[in-house]
Short mmCIF file of C-alpha atoms and ligand atoms in Angstrom, two decimals:
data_model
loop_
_atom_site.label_atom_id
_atom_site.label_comp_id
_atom_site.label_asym_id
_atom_site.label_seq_id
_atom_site.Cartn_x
_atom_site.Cartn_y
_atom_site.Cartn_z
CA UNK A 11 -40.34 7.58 -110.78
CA UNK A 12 -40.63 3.85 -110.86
CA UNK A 13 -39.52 2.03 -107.47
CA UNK A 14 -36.93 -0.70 -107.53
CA UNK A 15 -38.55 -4.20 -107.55
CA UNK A 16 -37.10 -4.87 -104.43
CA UNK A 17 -39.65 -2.62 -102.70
CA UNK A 18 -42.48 -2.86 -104.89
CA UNK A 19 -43.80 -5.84 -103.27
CA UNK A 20 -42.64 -5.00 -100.01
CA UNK A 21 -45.76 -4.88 -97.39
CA UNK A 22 -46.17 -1.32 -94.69
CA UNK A 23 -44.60 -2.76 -91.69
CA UNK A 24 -47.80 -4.09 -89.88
CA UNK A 25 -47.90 -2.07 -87.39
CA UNK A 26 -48.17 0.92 -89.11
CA UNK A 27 -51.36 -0.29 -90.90
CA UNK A 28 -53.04 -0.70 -87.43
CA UNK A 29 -51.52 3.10 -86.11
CA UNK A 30 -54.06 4.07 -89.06
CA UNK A 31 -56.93 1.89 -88.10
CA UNK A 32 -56.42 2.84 -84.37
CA UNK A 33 -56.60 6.58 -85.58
CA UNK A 34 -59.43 6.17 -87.57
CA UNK A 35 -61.58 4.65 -84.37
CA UNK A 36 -60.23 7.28 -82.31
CA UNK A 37 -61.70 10.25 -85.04
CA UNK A 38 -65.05 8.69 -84.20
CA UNK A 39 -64.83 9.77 -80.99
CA UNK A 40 -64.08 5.81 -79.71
CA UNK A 41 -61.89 5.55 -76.51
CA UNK A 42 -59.45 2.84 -77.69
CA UNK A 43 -57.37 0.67 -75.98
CA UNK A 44 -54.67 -1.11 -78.39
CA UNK A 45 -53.05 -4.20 -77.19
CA UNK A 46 -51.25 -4.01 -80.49
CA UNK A 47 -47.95 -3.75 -79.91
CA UNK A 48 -45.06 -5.39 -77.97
CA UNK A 49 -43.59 -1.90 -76.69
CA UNK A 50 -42.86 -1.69 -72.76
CA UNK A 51 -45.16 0.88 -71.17
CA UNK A 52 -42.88 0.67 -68.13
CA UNK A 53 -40.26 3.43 -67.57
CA UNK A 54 -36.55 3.04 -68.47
CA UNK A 55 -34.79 2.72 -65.16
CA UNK A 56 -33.73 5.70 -63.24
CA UNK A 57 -30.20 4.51 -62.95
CA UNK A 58 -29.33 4.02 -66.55
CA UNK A 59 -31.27 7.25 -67.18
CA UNK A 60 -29.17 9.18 -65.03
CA UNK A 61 -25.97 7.97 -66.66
CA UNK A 62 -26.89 9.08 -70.14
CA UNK A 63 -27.38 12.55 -68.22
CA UNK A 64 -23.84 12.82 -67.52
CA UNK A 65 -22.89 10.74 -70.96
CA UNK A 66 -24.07 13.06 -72.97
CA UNK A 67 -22.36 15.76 -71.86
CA UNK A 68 -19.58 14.46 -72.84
CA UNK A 69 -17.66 16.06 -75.76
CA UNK A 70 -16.33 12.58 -76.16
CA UNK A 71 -19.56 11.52 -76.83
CA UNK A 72 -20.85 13.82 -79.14
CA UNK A 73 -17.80 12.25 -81.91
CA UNK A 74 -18.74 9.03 -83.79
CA UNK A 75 -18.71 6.24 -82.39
CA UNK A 76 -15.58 4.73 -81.90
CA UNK A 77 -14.86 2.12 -83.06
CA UNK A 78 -18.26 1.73 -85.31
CA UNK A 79 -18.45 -1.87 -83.56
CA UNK A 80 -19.29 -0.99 -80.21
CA UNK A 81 -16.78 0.39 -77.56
CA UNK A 82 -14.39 -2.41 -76.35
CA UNK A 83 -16.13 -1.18 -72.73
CA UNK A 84 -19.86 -1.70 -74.34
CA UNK A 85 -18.98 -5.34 -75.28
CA UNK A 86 -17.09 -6.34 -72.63
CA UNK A 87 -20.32 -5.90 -70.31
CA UNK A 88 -22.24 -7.61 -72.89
CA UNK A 89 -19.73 -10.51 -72.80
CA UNK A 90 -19.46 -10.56 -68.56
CA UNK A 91 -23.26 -10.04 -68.13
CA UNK A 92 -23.49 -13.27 -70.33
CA UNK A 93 -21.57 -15.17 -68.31
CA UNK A 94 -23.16 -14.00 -65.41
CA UNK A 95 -26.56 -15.08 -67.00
CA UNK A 96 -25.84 -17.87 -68.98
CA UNK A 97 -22.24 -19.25 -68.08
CA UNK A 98 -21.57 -18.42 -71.31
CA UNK A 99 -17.96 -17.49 -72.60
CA UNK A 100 -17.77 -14.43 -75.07
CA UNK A 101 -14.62 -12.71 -76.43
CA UNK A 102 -15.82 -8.86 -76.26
CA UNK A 103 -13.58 -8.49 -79.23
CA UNK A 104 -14.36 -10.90 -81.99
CA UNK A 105 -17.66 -11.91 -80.81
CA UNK A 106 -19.91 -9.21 -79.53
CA UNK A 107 -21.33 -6.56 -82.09
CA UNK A 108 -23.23 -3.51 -81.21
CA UNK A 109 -26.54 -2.96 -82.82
CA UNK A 110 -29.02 -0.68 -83.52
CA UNK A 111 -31.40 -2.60 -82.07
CA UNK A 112 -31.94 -6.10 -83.14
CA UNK A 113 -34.04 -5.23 -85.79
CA UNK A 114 -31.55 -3.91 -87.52
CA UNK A 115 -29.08 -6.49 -87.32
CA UNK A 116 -31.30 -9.29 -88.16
CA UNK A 117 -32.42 -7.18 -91.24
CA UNK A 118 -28.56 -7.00 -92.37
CA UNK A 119 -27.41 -10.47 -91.53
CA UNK A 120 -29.34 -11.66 -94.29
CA UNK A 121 -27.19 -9.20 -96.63
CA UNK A 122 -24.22 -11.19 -95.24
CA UNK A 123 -25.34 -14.73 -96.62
CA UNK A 124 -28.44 -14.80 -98.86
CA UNK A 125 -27.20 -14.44 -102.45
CA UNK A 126 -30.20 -14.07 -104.88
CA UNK A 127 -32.13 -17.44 -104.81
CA UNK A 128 -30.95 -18.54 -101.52
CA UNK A 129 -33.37 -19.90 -99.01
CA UNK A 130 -33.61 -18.83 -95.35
CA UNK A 131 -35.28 -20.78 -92.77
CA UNK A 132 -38.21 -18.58 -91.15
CA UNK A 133 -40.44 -19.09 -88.42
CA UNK A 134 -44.11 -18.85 -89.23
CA UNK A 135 -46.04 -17.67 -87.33
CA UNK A 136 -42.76 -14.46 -86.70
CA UNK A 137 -41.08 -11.58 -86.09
CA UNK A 138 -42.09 -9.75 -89.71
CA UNK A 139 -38.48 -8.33 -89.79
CA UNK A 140 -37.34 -12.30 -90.79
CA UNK A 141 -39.05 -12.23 -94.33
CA UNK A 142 -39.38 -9.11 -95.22
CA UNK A 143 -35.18 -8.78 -94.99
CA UNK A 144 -34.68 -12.57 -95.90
CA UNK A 145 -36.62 -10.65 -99.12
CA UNK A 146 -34.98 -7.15 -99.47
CA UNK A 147 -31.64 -9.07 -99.42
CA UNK A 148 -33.21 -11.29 -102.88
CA UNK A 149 -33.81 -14.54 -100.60
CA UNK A 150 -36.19 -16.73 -100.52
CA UNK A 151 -38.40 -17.03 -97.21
CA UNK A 152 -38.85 -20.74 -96.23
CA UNK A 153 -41.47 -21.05 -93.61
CA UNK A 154 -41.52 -23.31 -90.83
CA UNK A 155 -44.70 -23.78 -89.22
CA UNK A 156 -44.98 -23.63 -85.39
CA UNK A 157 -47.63 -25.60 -84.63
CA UNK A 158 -49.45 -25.52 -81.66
CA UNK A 159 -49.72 -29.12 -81.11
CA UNK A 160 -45.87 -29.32 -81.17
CA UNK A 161 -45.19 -26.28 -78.35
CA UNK A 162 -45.02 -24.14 -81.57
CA UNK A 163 -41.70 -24.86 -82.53
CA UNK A 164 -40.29 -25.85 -85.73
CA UNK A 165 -40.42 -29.42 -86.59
CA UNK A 166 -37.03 -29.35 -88.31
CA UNK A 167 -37.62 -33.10 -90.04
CA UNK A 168 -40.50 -31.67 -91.92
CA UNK A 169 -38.34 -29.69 -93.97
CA UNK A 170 -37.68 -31.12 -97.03
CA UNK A 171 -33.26 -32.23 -97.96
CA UNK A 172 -33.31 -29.80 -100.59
CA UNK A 173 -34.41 -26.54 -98.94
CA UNK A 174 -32.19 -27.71 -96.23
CA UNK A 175 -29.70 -27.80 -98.58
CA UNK A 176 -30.53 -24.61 -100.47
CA UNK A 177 -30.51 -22.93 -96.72
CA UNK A 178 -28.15 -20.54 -95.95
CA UNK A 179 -30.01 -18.97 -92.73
CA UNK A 180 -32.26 -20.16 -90.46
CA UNK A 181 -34.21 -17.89 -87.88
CA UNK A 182 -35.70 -19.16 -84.24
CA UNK A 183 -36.94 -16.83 -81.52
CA UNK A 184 -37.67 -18.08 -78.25
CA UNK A 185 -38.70 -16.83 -75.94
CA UNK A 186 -41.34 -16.67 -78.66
CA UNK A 187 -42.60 -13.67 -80.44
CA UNK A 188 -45.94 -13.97 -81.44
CA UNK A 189 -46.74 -17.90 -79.22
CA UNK A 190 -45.20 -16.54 -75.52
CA UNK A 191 -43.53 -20.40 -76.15
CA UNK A 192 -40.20 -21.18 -74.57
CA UNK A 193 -37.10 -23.97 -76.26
CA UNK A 194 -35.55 -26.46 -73.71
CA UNK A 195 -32.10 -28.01 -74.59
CA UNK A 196 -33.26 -30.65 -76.55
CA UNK A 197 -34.49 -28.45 -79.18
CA UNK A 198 -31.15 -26.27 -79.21
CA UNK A 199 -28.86 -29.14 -79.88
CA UNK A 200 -31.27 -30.68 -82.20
CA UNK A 201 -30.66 -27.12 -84.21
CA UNK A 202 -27.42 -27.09 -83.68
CA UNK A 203 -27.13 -30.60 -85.12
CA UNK A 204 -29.30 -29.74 -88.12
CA UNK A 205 -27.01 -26.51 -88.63
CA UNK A 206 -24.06 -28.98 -88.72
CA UNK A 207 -25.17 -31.07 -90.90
CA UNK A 208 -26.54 -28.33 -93.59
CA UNK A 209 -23.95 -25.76 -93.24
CA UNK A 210 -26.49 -23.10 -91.64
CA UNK A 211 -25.74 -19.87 -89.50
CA UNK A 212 -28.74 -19.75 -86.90
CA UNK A 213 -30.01 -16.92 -86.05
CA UNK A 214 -31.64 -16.93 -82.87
CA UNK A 215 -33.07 -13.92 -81.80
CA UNK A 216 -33.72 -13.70 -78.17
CA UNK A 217 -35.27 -10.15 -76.93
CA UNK A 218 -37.25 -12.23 -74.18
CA UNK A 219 -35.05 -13.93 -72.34
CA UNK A 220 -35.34 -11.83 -68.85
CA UNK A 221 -38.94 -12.09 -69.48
CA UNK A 222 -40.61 -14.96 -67.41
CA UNK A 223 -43.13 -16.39 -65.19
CA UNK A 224 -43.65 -18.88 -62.08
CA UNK A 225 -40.10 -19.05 -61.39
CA UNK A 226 -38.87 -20.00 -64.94
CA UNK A 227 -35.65 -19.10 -66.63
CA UNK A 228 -35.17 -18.96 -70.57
CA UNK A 229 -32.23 -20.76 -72.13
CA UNK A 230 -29.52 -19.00 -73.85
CA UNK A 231 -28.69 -20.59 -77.42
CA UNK A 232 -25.49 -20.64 -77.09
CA UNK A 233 -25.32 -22.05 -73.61
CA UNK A 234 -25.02 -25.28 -76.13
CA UNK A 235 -22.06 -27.16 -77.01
CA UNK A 236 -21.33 -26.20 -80.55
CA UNK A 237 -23.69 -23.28 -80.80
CA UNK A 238 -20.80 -20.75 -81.40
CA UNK A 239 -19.10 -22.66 -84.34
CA UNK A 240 -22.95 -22.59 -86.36
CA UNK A 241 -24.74 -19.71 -84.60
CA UNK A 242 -25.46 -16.12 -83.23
CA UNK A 243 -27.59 -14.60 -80.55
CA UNK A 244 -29.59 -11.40 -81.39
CA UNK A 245 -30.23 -9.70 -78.24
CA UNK A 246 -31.09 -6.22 -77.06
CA UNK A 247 -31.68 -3.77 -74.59
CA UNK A 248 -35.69 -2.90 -75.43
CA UNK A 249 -37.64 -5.68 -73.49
CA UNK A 250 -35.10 -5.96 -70.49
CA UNK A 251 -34.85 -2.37 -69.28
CA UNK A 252 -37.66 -0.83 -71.41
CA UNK A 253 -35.32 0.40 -73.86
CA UNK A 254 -37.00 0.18 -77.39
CA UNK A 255 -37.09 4.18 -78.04
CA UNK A 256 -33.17 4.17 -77.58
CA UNK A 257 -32.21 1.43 -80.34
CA UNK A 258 -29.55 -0.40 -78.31
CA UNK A 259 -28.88 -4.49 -79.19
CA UNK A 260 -26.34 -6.43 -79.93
CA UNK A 261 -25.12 -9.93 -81.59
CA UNK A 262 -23.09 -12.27 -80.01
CA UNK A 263 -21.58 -15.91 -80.62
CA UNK A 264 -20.18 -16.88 -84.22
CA UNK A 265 -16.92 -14.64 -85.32
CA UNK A 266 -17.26 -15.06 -88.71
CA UNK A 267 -20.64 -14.02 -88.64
CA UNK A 268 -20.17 -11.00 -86.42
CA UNK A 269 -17.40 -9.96 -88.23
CA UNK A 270 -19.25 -10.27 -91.44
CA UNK A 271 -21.88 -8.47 -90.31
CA UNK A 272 -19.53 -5.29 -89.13
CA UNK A 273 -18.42 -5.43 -91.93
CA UNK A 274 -21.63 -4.47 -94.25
CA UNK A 275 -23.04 -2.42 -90.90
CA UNK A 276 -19.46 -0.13 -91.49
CA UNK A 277 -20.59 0.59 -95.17
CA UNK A 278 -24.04 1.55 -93.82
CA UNK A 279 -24.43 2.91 -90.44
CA UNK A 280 -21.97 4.47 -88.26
CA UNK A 281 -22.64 2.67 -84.83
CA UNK A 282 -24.74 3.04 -81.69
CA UNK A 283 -24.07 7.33 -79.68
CA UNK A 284 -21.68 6.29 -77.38
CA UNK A 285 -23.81 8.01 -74.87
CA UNK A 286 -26.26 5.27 -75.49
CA UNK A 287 -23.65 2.80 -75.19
CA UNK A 288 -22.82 3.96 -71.73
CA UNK A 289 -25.87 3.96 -70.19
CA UNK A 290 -26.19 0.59 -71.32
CA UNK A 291 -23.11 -0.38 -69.90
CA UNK A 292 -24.90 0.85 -66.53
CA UNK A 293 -27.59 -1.50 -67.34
CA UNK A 294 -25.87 -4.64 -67.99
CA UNK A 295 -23.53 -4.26 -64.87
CA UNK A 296 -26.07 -2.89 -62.33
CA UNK A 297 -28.80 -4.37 -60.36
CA UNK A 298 -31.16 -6.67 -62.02
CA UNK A 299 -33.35 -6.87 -59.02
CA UNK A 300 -35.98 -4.56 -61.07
CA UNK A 301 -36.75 -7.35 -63.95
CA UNK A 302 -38.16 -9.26 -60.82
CA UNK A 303 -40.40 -6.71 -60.25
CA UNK A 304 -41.39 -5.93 -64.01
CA UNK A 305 -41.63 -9.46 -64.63
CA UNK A 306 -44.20 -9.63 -61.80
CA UNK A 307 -46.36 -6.69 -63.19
CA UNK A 308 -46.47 -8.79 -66.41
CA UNK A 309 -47.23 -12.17 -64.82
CA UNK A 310 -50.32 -9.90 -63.19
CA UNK A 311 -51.45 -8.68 -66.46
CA UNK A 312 -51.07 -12.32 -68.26
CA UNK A 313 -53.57 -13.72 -65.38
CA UNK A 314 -55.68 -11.44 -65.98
CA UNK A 315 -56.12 -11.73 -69.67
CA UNK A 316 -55.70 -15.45 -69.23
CA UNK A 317 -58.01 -15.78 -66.44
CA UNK A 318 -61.40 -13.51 -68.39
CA UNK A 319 -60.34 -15.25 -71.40
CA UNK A 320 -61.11 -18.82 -70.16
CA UNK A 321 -63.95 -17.55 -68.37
CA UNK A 322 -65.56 -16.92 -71.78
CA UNK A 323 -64.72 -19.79 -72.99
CA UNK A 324 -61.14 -20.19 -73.89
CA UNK A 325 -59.21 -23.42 -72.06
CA UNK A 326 -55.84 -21.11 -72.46
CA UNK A 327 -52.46 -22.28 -70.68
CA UNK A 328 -50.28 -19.78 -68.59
CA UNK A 329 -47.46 -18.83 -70.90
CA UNK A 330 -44.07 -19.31 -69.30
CA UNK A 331 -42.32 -15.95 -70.56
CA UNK A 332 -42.62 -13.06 -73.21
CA UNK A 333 -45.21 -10.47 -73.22
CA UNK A 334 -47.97 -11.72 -75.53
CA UNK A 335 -50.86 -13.67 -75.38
CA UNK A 336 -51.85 -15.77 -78.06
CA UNK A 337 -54.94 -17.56 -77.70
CA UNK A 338 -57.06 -19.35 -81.48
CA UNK A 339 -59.81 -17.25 -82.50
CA UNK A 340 -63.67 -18.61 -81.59
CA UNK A 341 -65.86 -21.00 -84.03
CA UNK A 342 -66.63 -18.79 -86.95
CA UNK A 343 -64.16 -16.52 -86.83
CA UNK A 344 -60.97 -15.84 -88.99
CA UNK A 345 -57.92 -13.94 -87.21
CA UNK A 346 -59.23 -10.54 -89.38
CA UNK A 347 -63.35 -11.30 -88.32
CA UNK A 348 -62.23 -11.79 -85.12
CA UNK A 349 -60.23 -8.73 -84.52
CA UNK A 350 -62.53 -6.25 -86.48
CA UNK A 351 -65.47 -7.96 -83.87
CA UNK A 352 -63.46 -7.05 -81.05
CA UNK A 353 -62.67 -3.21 -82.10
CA UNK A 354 -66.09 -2.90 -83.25
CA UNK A 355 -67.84 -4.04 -80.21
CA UNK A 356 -65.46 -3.18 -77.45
CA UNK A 357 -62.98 -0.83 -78.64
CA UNK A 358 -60.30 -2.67 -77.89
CA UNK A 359 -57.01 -3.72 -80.52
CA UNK A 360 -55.96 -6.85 -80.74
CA UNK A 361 -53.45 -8.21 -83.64
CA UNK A 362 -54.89 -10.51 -86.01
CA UNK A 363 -52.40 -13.92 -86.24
CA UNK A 364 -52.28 -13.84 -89.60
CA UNK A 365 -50.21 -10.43 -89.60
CA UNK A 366 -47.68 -12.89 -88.43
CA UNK A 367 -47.54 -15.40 -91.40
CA UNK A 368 -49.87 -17.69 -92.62
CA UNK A 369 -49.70 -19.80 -89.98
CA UNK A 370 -50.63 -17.54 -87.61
CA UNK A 371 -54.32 -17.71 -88.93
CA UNK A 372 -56.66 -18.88 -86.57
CA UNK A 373 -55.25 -16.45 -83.63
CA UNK A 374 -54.83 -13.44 -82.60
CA UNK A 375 -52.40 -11.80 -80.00
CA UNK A 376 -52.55 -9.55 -77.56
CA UNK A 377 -49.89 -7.87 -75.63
CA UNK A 378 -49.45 -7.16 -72.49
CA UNK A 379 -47.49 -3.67 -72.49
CA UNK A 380 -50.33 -1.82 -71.47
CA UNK A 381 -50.97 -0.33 -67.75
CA UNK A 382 -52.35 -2.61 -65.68
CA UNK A 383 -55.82 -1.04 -65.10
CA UNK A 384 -56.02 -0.39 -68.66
CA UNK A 385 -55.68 -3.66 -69.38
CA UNK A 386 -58.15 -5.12 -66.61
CA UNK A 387 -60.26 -1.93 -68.79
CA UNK A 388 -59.96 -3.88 -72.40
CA UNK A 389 -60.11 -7.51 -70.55
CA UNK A 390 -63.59 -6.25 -68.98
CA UNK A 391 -65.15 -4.17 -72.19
CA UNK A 392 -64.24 -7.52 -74.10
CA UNK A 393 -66.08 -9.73 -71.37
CA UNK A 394 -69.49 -7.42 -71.42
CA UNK A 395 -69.45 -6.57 -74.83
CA UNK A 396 -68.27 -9.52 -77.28
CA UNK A 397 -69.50 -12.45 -74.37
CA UNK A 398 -68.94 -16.11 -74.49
CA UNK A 399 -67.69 -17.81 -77.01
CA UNK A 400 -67.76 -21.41 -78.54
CA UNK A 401 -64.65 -23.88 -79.84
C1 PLP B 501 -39.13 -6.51 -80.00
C2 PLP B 501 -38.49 -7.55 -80.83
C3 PLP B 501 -37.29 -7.30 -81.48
C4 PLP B 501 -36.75 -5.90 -81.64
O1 PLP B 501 -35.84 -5.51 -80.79
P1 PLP B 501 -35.08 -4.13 -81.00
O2 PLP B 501 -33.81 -4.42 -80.31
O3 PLP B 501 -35.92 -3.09 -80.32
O4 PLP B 501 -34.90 -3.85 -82.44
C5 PLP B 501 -36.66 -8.33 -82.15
N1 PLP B 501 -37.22 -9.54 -82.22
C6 PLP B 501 -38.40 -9.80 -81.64
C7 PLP B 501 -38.96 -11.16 -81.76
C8 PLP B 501 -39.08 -8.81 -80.94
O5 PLP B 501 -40.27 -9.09 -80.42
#
């Protein structure tokens, strides 16, 4: 039976092509150590595991959710713990939208704008989920290069009147997914400005936001005056309380949008297990004293892959939040030569850059989800067995 087109030149999700390299190394008897992917190794915590004990036993519970959107109790502590974070003012309930994960909601935004032929504004080197849905929905993928030379973000005069034009979605992620580079203001309003002018819903999706170093704290996008009349905020429970296996996010900001967006999600999926939705509620209204101590385990691990890397040659800067590393590959190298070297020589995954977009050729990333002596592990094997390296 002949797939639709849609799919047909759809690529496997990356990271399932390197699950079947990793397993391949592993048959041949290789201990390996993947620095692949951005999944937290770190525990859920206790306290919001113990309330989805007692949620789910819950007849209540065990019902759809109710409504589909996210329970009025759900969004209201997504809408108080922004305003305890970000001073931000949300009205649980016309603009806060429960998610399965974030993934899933930036895959169906596009759904709600992107008419065949329509242009979205993408971030290159990205998230994969941008294209591939700005694709599946019949759009066309605009990329925006993030340069390193400009703190890899988009340099929105490059891109030319008439793709701004044809634009119907833009995405930005900062905290940035594959760079570790953070916005300031400046850069919001300038996007919010550009969104004005063009008649553009951004999209900014913003996983990483707890996530950060030295003292620094991550801007919200909608902290910004006229943020919530162009924009959403894509944001989720995975990174924050090392949540990704229980697909828990939400969107936030724009009402139109969100309500747009419930509206295909109702014709699709029925909502978040309440269960789920309560133990997040837990989460958002408890103690955040723990990111301070997860965020410290991760500044440990970024000094020490920052700190062997420049010892072999790198001149690498301290990233300021995320989870990734993302230094250019050595003289010689593409991101794929560089990579394969690595696994061959040390055992040890790291993504290639261009499994990130185009752009992302010339590095590679590595992430720091991995157990601290592990890592030190890979860092070491890497050191001894692939040695310095020349610019
Ligand atoms: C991890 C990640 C997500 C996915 O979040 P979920 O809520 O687990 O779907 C979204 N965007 C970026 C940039 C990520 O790195």
């Amino acid at each position: 039976m002949d797939e639709a087109k849609r799919i047909k030149n759809l690529p496997p999700y990356i990271f399932a092509r390197i699950d079947k390299k990793i397993a391949e190394e592993r048959a041949k008897g290789v201990d390996v150590i993947s620095l692949g992917m951005g999944d937290p190794d770190l525990p859920t915590p206790n306290h919001i595991i113990e309330r989805l004990n007692q949620a789910a036993r819950k007849p209540a519970n065990h019902r759809y959710p109710a409504p589909f959107a996210g329970t009025l109790e759900f969004r209201q502590a997504v809408a108080d713990w922004y305003k305890g974070r970000f001073r931000v003012d949300l009205d649980a309930k016309t603009e806060v939208l429960a998610l399965i994960g974030t993934k899933e909601g930036i895959a169906h935004i596009n759904f709600c704008y992107i008419d065949p032929g329509d242009y979205a504004l993408i971030p290159d080197p990205g998230y994969p989920v941008y294209a591939s849905s700005v694709l599946l929905a019949g759009g066309i993928p605009y990329k925006m290069p993030l340069r390193e030379e400009n703190g890899f973000l988009p340099d929105l005069e490059a891109i030319p009147e008439e793709i701004a034009r044809k634009a119907k979605l833009m995405f930005i992620n900062y905290p940035n997914n594959p760079t570790g580079a953070v916005a300031e203001a400046d850069f919001y309003r300038k996007v919010i400005a550009f969104a004005q002018t063009y008649d553009i819903l951004v999209c900014h999706d913003a996983p990483y936001s707890e996530i950060a170093f030295d003292g620094y704290k991550p801007l919200s996008f909608l902290e910004f005056p006229g943020a919530k009349e162009v924009g959403v905020e894509f944001h989720s429970m995975s990174k924050t309380f090392n949540m990704t296996g229980w697909r828990i996010g939400w969107v936030a900001g724009n009402e139109r949008a969100v309500e747009a967006l419930a509206r295909i999600k109702s014709n699709i999926d029925s909502g978040v297990f309440q269960a789920i939705q309560e133990a997040s509620i837990e989460g958002l209204r408890g103690s955040m004293a723990f990111v301070r101590d997860h965020c410290k385990i991760y500044q440990e691990r970024r000094d020490i892959v920052v700190d062997t890397l420049n010892s072999m040659g790198w001149q690498l800067e301290k990233p300021k939040a995320a989870i990734y590393i993302w230094p250019r590959v050595p003289k010689g190298y593409t991101s794929e030569s560089f990579a394969a070297l690595v696994i061959e020589k040390s055992g040890v995954v790291v993504t290639a850059g261009n499994a990130y977009g185009e752009y992302g050729e010339g590095y590679f990333r590595i992430s720091l989800t991995i157990g601290t002596e592990r890592l030190r592990e890979a860092l070491a094997r890497i050191k001894e067995n692939v040695g310095k390296m020349e610019f």
